[in-house]
Short mmCIF file of C-alpha atoms in Angstrom, two decimals:
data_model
loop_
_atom_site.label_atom_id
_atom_site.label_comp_id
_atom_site.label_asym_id
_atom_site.label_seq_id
_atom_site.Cartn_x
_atom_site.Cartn_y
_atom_site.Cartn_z
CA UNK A 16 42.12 23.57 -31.21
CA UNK A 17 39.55 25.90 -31.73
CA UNK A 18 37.00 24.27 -29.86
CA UNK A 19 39.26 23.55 -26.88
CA UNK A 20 39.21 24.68 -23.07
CA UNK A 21 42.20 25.71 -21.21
CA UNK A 22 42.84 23.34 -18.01
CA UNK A 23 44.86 23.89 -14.99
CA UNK A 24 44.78 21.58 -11.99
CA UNK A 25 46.74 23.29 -9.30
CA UNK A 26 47.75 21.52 -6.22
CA UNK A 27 49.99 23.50 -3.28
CA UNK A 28 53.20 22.62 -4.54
CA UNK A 29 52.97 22.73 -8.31
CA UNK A 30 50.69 22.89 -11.56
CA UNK A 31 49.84 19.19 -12.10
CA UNK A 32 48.09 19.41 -15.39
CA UNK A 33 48.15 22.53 -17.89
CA UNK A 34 46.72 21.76 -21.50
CA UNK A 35 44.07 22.43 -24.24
CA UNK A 36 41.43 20.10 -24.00
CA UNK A 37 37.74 19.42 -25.32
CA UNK A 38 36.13 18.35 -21.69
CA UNK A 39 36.79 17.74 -18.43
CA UNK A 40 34.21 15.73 -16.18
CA UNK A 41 34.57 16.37 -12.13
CA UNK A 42 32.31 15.06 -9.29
CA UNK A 43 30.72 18.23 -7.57
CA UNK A 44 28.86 18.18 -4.66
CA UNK A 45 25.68 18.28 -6.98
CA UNK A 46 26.27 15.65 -9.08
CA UNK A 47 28.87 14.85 -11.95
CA UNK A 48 29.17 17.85 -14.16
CA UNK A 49 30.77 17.65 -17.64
CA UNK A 50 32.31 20.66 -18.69
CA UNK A 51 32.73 22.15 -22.25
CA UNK A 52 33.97 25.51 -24.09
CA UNK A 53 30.52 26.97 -24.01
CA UNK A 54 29.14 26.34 -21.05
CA UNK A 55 28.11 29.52 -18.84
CA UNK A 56 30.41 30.26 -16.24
CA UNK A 57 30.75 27.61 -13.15
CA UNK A 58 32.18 27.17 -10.02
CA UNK A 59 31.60 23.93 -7.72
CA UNK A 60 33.25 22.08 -5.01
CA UNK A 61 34.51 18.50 -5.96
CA UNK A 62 34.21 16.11 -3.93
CA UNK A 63 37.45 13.58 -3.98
CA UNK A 64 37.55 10.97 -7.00
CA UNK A 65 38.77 11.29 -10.50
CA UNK A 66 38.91 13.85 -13.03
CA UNK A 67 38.30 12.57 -16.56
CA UNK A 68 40.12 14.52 -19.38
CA UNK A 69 39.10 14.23 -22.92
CA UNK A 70 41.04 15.73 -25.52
CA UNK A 71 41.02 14.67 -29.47
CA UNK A 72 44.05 12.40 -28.82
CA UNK A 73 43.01 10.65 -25.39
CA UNK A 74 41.18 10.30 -22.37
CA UNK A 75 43.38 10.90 -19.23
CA UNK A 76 42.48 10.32 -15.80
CA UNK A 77 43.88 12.50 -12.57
CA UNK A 78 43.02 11.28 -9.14
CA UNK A 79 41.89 14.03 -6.84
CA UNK A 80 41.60 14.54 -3.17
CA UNK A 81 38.30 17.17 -3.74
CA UNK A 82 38.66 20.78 -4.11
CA UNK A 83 37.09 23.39 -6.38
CA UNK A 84 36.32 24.23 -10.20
CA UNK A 85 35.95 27.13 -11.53
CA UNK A 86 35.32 27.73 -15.60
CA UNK A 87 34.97 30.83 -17.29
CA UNK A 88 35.92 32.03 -20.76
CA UNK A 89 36.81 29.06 -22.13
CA UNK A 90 39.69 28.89 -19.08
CA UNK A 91 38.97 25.91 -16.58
CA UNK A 92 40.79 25.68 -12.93
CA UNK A 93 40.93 22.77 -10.50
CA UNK A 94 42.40 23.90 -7.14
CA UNK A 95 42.99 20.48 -5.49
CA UNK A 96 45.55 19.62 -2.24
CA UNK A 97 46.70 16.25 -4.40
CA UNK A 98 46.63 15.43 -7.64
CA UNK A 99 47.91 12.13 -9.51
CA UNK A 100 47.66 9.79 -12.28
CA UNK A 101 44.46 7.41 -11.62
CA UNK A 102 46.36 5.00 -14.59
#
């Protein structure tokens, strides 16, 4: 996809999610953030509640206990203690 992002939600004991998507939309400490393949480069906290994924084929939703985000270069990373399927 060549407008996609790279995602990787990490938790301590494996890689939970690891895909090409077109957004991702986390709560931050700030506010709700949506974030796309252009956007400058960001890093928040999240606080715990769910990610929503959006890719061309579907929206997913992951459960998370908080964490952080970082995005840069088209490359997102959620580093989260627990991760699951909010479905």
């Amino acid at each position: 996809m060549e407008n996609s992002l790279h995602l990787k939600i990490i938790t301590p004991n494996k890689t939970f999610y690891d895909g090409d998507i077109d957004s991702v939309i986390v709560k931050t400490t700030g506010g709700e953030r949506q974030i796309l393949k252009n956007r400058r480069p960001f890093t928040a906290e999240i606080i715990e509640g769910n990610i929503k994924i959006k890719s061309e084929k579907s929206t997913e939703l992951v459960y998370s206990t908080g964490g952080f985000i970082s995005s840069e270069y088209g490359n997102v990373v959620i580093l989260t203690k627990m991760a699951k399927n909010a479905d």
